[in-house]
Amino acid sequence: MAYDTNNIFARILRGEIPCQKVYEDDHAFAFHDIKPQARVHVLVIPKGAYVSMDDFSFQASEREIAGFIRAVGKVARDLGLADPGYRILANHGDDSGQEVPHFHVHIFAGQRLGRMIQPR
Ligand code: 5GP
């Protein structure tokens, strides 16, 4: 799938759409999810144009990947989530229900998060 430069997160990165920003560095940008699904629900996105985890893990440079993963950990730490804990999640493709075609990691926290996935 080709990257759509007008997807909502690309527009947030360009400052065209407002967000509640949490963190920014050379590789990553983090902001609160507009429809939180936990008491804490933050999204971390790479600054590069990658559609999903599949695209990012395949095409991004080592520097971008390391910078992004470090940023996810830093955001969680800075928000005080390392203890008592948090969950990260990334959707790729139709079966996952991915809605926004710019790679993003969800950070969920602030409550007991229950099972990883609902039983079928
Ligand atoms: P996905 O289903 O693609 O993994 O997750 C997309 C997430 O982006 C959803 O949790 C949704 O609430 C969030 N989202 C969609 N549009 C916006 C927006 O305009 N601003 C913010 N902050 N979050 C958004």
XYZ file of N, CA and C and ligand atoms in Angstrom:
384
model
N 0.845 -1.200 0.000
C 0.000 0.000 0.000
C 0.882 1.252 0.000
N 0.606 2.182 -0.913
C 1.392 3.423 -0.974
C 1.000 4.339 0.185
N 1.977 5.090 0.655
C 1.727 6.012 1.771
C 0.862 7.188 1.304
N -0.195 7.465 2.058
C -1.089 8.586 1.741
C -0.639 9.804 2.545
N -0.083 10.790 1.859
C 0.494 11.945 2.570
C -0.575 12.810 3.241
N -1.837 12.508 2.980
C -2.916 13.274 3.623
C -3.622 12.505 4.723
N -3.021 11.368 5.163
C -3.661 10.672 6.279
C -3.613 11.569 7.516
N -4.504 11.256 8.466
C -4.715 12.172 9.597
C -3.447 12.389 10.436
N -2.618 11.344 10.573
C -1.414 11.511 11.396
C -0.347 12.314 10.655
N -0.305 12.191 9.331
C 0.607 13.038 8.548
C 0.206 14.500 8.740
N -1.089 14.737 8.777
C -1.571 16.118 8.954
C -1.287 16.622 10.369
N -1.385 15.747 11.350
C -1.018 16.137 12.725
C 0.471 16.475 12.778
N 1.298 15.637 12.135
C 2.749 15.893 12.119
C 3.078 17.238 11.477
N 2.336 17.596 10.460
C 2.576 18.880 9.772
C 1.949 20.056 10.510
N 1.247 19.769 11.601
C 0.626 20.840 12.391
C -0.660 21.364 11.788
N -1.235 20.613 10.833
C -2.469 21.071 10.172
C -3.712 20.746 11.002
N -3.572 19.761 11.888
C -4.675 19.347 12.765
C -4.130 19.371 14.195
N -4.886 19.962 15.125
C -4.375 20.043 16.498
C -4.369 18.693 17.199
N -3.518 18.572 18.211
C -3.495 17.364 19.035
C -2.966 17.756 20.407
N -3.161 16.854 21.345
C -2.586 17.051 22.683
C -1.221 16.383 22.692
N -0.203 17.163 22.396
C 1.156 16.621 22.242
C 1.741 16.205 23.588
N 2.447 15.086 23.570
C 3.084 14.563 24.777
C 4.606 14.644 24.648
N 5.118 14.412 23.448
C 6.578 14.308 23.272
C 6.932 14.446 21.795
N 8.133 14.981 21.554
C 8.643 15.045 20.175
C 10.165 14.996 20.191
N 10.754 14.251 19.275
C 12.201 14.328 19.041
C 12.443 14.116 17.545
N 13.680 13.846 17.157
C 14.019 13.745 15.728
C 13.252 12.626 15.023
N 12.934 11.574 15.769
C 12.366 10.375 15.141
C 10.898 10.142 15.414
N 10.393 10.739 16.482
C 9.053 10.351 16.933
C 8.253 11.534 17.445
N 6.931 11.316 17.455
C 5.988 12.326 17.926
C 4.917 11.557 18.698
N 4.524 12.067 19.862
C 3.526 11.357 20.686
C 2.427 12.318 21.108
N 1.208 11.790 21.148
C 0.050 12.618 21.487
C -1.061 11.728 22.030
N -1.992 12.349 22.748
C -3.106 11.588 23.318
C -4.090 11.182 22.223
N -4.596 9.953 22.350
C -5.616 9.465 21.413
C -6.906 10.272 21.606
N -7.552 10.608 20.512
C -8.764 11.439 20.570
C -9.936 10.684 21.204
N -9.939 9.355 21.123
C -11.005 8.540 21.738
C -10.347 7.494 22.628
N -9.904 7.922 23.828
C -9.107 7.006 24.662
C -9.852 5.725 25.012
N -9.141 4.616 24.920
C -9.729 3.314 25.265
C -9.188 2.783 26.592
N -8.455 3.630 27.301
C -7.997 3.322 28.658
C -7.783 4.679 29.330
N -7.550 4.665 30.669
C -7.378 5.969 31.348
C -6.217 6.734 30.740
N -5.167 6.017 30.388
C -4.077 6.630 29.603
C -4.056 5.934 28.245
N -4.128 6.715 27.181
C -4.064 6.160 25.818
C -3.315 7.167 24.958
N -2.058 6.843 24.718
C -1.158 7.733 23.966
C -0.737 7.018 22.689
N -0.592 7.778 21.624
C -0.101 7.243 20.349
C 1.302 7.764 20.104
N 2.201 6.879 19.678
C 3.552 7.299 19.300
C 3.728 6.952 17.830
N 4.160 7.937 17.044
C 4.322 7.714 15.600
C 5.734 8.119 15.175
N 6.274 7.415 14.181
C 7.563 7.854 13.639
C 7.347 9.088 12.766
N 8.386 9.896 12.625
C 8.246 11.080 11.765
C 8.300 10.717 10.289
N 8.903 9.583 9.978
C 8.982 9.151 8.579
C 7.637 8.654 8.074
N 7.543 8.591 6.741
C 6.289 8.210 6.077
C 6.197 6.689 5.923
N 5.684 6.013 6.949
C 5.528 4.556 6.919
C 4.080 4.194 7.204
N 3.531 3.295 6.405
C 2.107 2.956 6.491
C 1.784 2.175 7.765
N 2.682 1.273 8.149
C 2.351 0.344 9.236
C 3.627 -0.314 9.741
N 3.449 -1.194 10.713
C 4.581 -1.961 11.249
C 5.293 -2.735 10.145
N 4.515 -3.302 9.240
C 5.103 -4.086 8.154
C 6.036 -3.208 7.324
N 5.567 -2.037 6.957
C 6.343 -1.093 6.150
C 7.550 -0.568 6.946
N 7.306 -0.173 8.196
C 8.358 0.421 9.026
C 9.482 -0.571 9.278
N 9.114 -1.789 9.680
C 10.149 -2.765 10.039
C 10.955 -3.185 8.822
N 10.345 -3.075 7.632
C 11.015 -3.502 6.405
C 11.860 -2.384 5.789
N 11.336 -1.150 5.831
C 11.966 -0.050 5.067
C 12.755 0.957 5.893
N 12.433 1.110 7.158
C 13.074 2.180 7.938
C 14.531 1.831 8.223
N 15.345 2.868 8.420
C 16.760 2.653 8.737
C 16.896 2.190 10.193
N 18.073 1.621 10.494
C 18.335 1.187 11.876
C 18.185 2.372 12.825
N 18.625 3.514 12.361
C 18.577 4.725 13.186
C 17.119 5.108 13.502
N 16.294 5.062 12.482
C 14.878 5.404 12.692
C 14.203 4.402 13.626
N 14.519 3.117 13.423
C 13.883 2.086 14.250
C 14.340 2.217 15.697
N 15.643 2.383 15.885
C 16.149 2.523 17.258
C 15.581 3.787 17.896
N 15.590 4.882 17.143
C 15.091 6.148 17.687
C 13.628 6.052 18.070
N 12.859 5.368 17.236
C 11.422 5.250 17.502
C 11.170 4.392 18.747
N 11.812 3.241 18.803
C 11.587 2.346 19.950
C 12.029 3.017 21.253
N 13.153 3.722 21.198
C 13.595 4.447 22.400
C 12.570 5.499 22.798
N 11.983 6.143 21.807
C 10.987 7.178 22.102
C 9.749 6.574 22.770
N 9.312 5.405 22.292
C 8.147 4.753 22.914
C 8.439 4.492 24.398
N 9.622 3.943 24.665
C 9.995 3.663 26.062
C 10.117 4.931 26.884
N 10.669 5.970 26.284
C 10.849 7.239 27.006
C 9.498 7.875 27.330
N 8.591 7.874 26.374
C 7.258 8.447 26.619
C 6.607 7.720 27.802
N 6.657 6.403 27.780
C 6.042 5.631 28.863
C 6.700 5.950 30.207
N 8.019 6.012 30.218
C 8.732 6.346 31.464
C 8.386 7.736 31.950
N 8.429 8.688 31.013
C 8.185 10.088 31.389
C 6.768 10.290 31.918
N 5.842 9.465 31.442
C 4.460 9.558 31.939
C 4.278 8.781 33.244
N 5.382 8.183 33.737
C 5.320 7.455 35.009
C 4.654 6.095 34.901
N 4.737 5.494 33.718
C 3.996 4.258 33.474
C 4.834 2.987 33.632
N 6.170 3.162 33.714
C 7.006 1.955 33.762
C 6.624 1.095 34.966
N 6.272 1.741 36.053
C 5.713 1.085 37.225
C 4.494 1.919 37.607
N 3.319 1.432 37.500
C 2.827 0.056 37.590
C 2.697 -0.717 36.284
N 2.980 -0.142 35.147
C 2.943 -0.944 33.933
C 2.062 -0.378 32.843
N 2.280 -0.878 31.652
C 1.522 -0.404 30.490
C 1.518 -1.477 29.422
N 0.736 -1.255 28.394
C 0.686 -2.182 27.249
C 0.945 -1.390 25.987
N 1.722 -1.952 25.057
C 1.844 -1.333 23.736
C 1.175 -2.246 22.718
N 0.659 -1.608 21.659
C -0.075 -2.354 20.630
C 0.095 -1.615 19.305
N 0.275 -2.382 18.239
C 0.323 -1.776 16.905
C -0.504 -2.630 15.958
N -1.425 -2.016 15.256
C -2.252 -2.725 14.284
C -1.639 -2.607 12.898
N -1.664 -3.718 12.170
C -1.250 -3.686 10.762
C -2.307 -4.390 9.928
N -2.877 -3.679 8.986
C -3.724 -4.324 7.984
C -5.154 -4.590 8.427
N -5.907 -5.158 7.504
C -7.355 -5.320 7.650
C -7.765 -6.152 8.862
N -7.126 -7.316 9.047
C -7.554 -8.184 10.145
C -7.386 -7.502 11.493
N -6.430 -6.605 11.595
C -6.185 -5.929 12.880
C -7.155 -4.787 13.104
N -7.781 -4.313 12.008
C -8.665 -3.150 12.129
C -7.919 -1.828 12.091
N -6.686 -1.826 11.587
C -5.936 -0.560 11.490
C -6.747 0.474 10.721
N -6.907 1.651 11.360
C -7.717 2.713 10.744
C -6.863 3.782 10.087
N -5.777 4.140 10.734
C -4.971 5.254 10.226
C -3.693 4.692 9.588
N -3.488 4.962 8.291
C -2.366 4.344 7.583
C -1.042 5.100 7.710
N -0.708 5.427 8.961
C 0.638 5.908 9.311
C 1.007 5.109 10.545
N 2.148 4.406 10.491
C 2.525 3.507 11.582
C 2.405 4.200 12.946
N 1.784 3.520 13.890
C 1.665 4.076 15.235
C 1.627 2.959 16.260
N 2.166 3.273 17.430
C 2.091 2.370 18.574
C 1.165 3.016 19.600
N 0.196 2.223 20.063
C -0.676 2.677 21.143
C 0.009 2.348 22.467
N -0.048 3.259 23.416
C 0.342 2.954 24.799
C -0.927 3.056 25.647
N -1.281 1.945 26.294
C -2.440 1.910 27.187
C -1.942 1.743 28.620
N -2.576 2.459 29.553
C -2.147 2.349 30.952
C -3.154 3.033 31.852
N -2.803 3.074 33.149
C -3.618 3.809 34.110
C -4.710 2.981 34.748
N -4.735 1.701 34.444
C -5.765 0.828 35.003
C -5.328 -0.614 34.761
N -6.025 -1.570 35.385
C -5.815 -2.987 35.066
C -6.294 -3.203 33.637
N -5.455 -3.773 32.801
C -5.777 -3.835 31.373
C -6.427 -5.149 30.937
N -6.527 -6.104 31.838
C -7.220 -7.338 31.485
C -6.424 -8.195 30.514
N -7.142 -9.102 29.873
C -6.474 -10.033 28.958
C -5.941 -9.289 27.744
N -4.943 -9.856 27.133
C -4.327 -9.209 25.970
C -5.296 -9.079 24.819
N -6.123 -10.100 24.650
C -7.029 -10.124 23.504
C -8.292 -10.838 23.956
N -9.434 -10.393 23.455
C -10.680 -11.021 23.884
C -10.758 -12.437 23.283
N -11.155 -13.421 24.115
C -11.306 -14.774 23.576
C -12.388 -14.778 22.480
N -12.218 -15.645 21.512
C -13.214 -15.708 20.423
C -14.508 -16.309 20.902
P -5.694 2.144 14.683
O -7.068 1.541 14.717
O -5.330 2.652 13.305
O -4.647 1.275 15.293
O -5.773 3.398 15.654
C -6.030 4.685 15.241
C -6.246 5.522 16.481
O -6.176 6.895 16.100
C -7.621 5.326 17.144
O -7.431 4.910 18.493
C -8.281 6.703 17.026
O -9.058 7.041 18.135
C -7.091 7.639 16.851
N -7.377 8.836 16.083
C -8.044 8.906 14.897
N -8.123 10.183 14.475
C -7.481 10.937 15.413
C -7.225 12.335 15.527
O -7.603 13.149 14.693
N -6.535 12.739 16.631
C -6.097 11.868 17.584
N -5.427 12.373 18.624
N -6.324 10.540 17.500
C -7.007 10.080 16.438
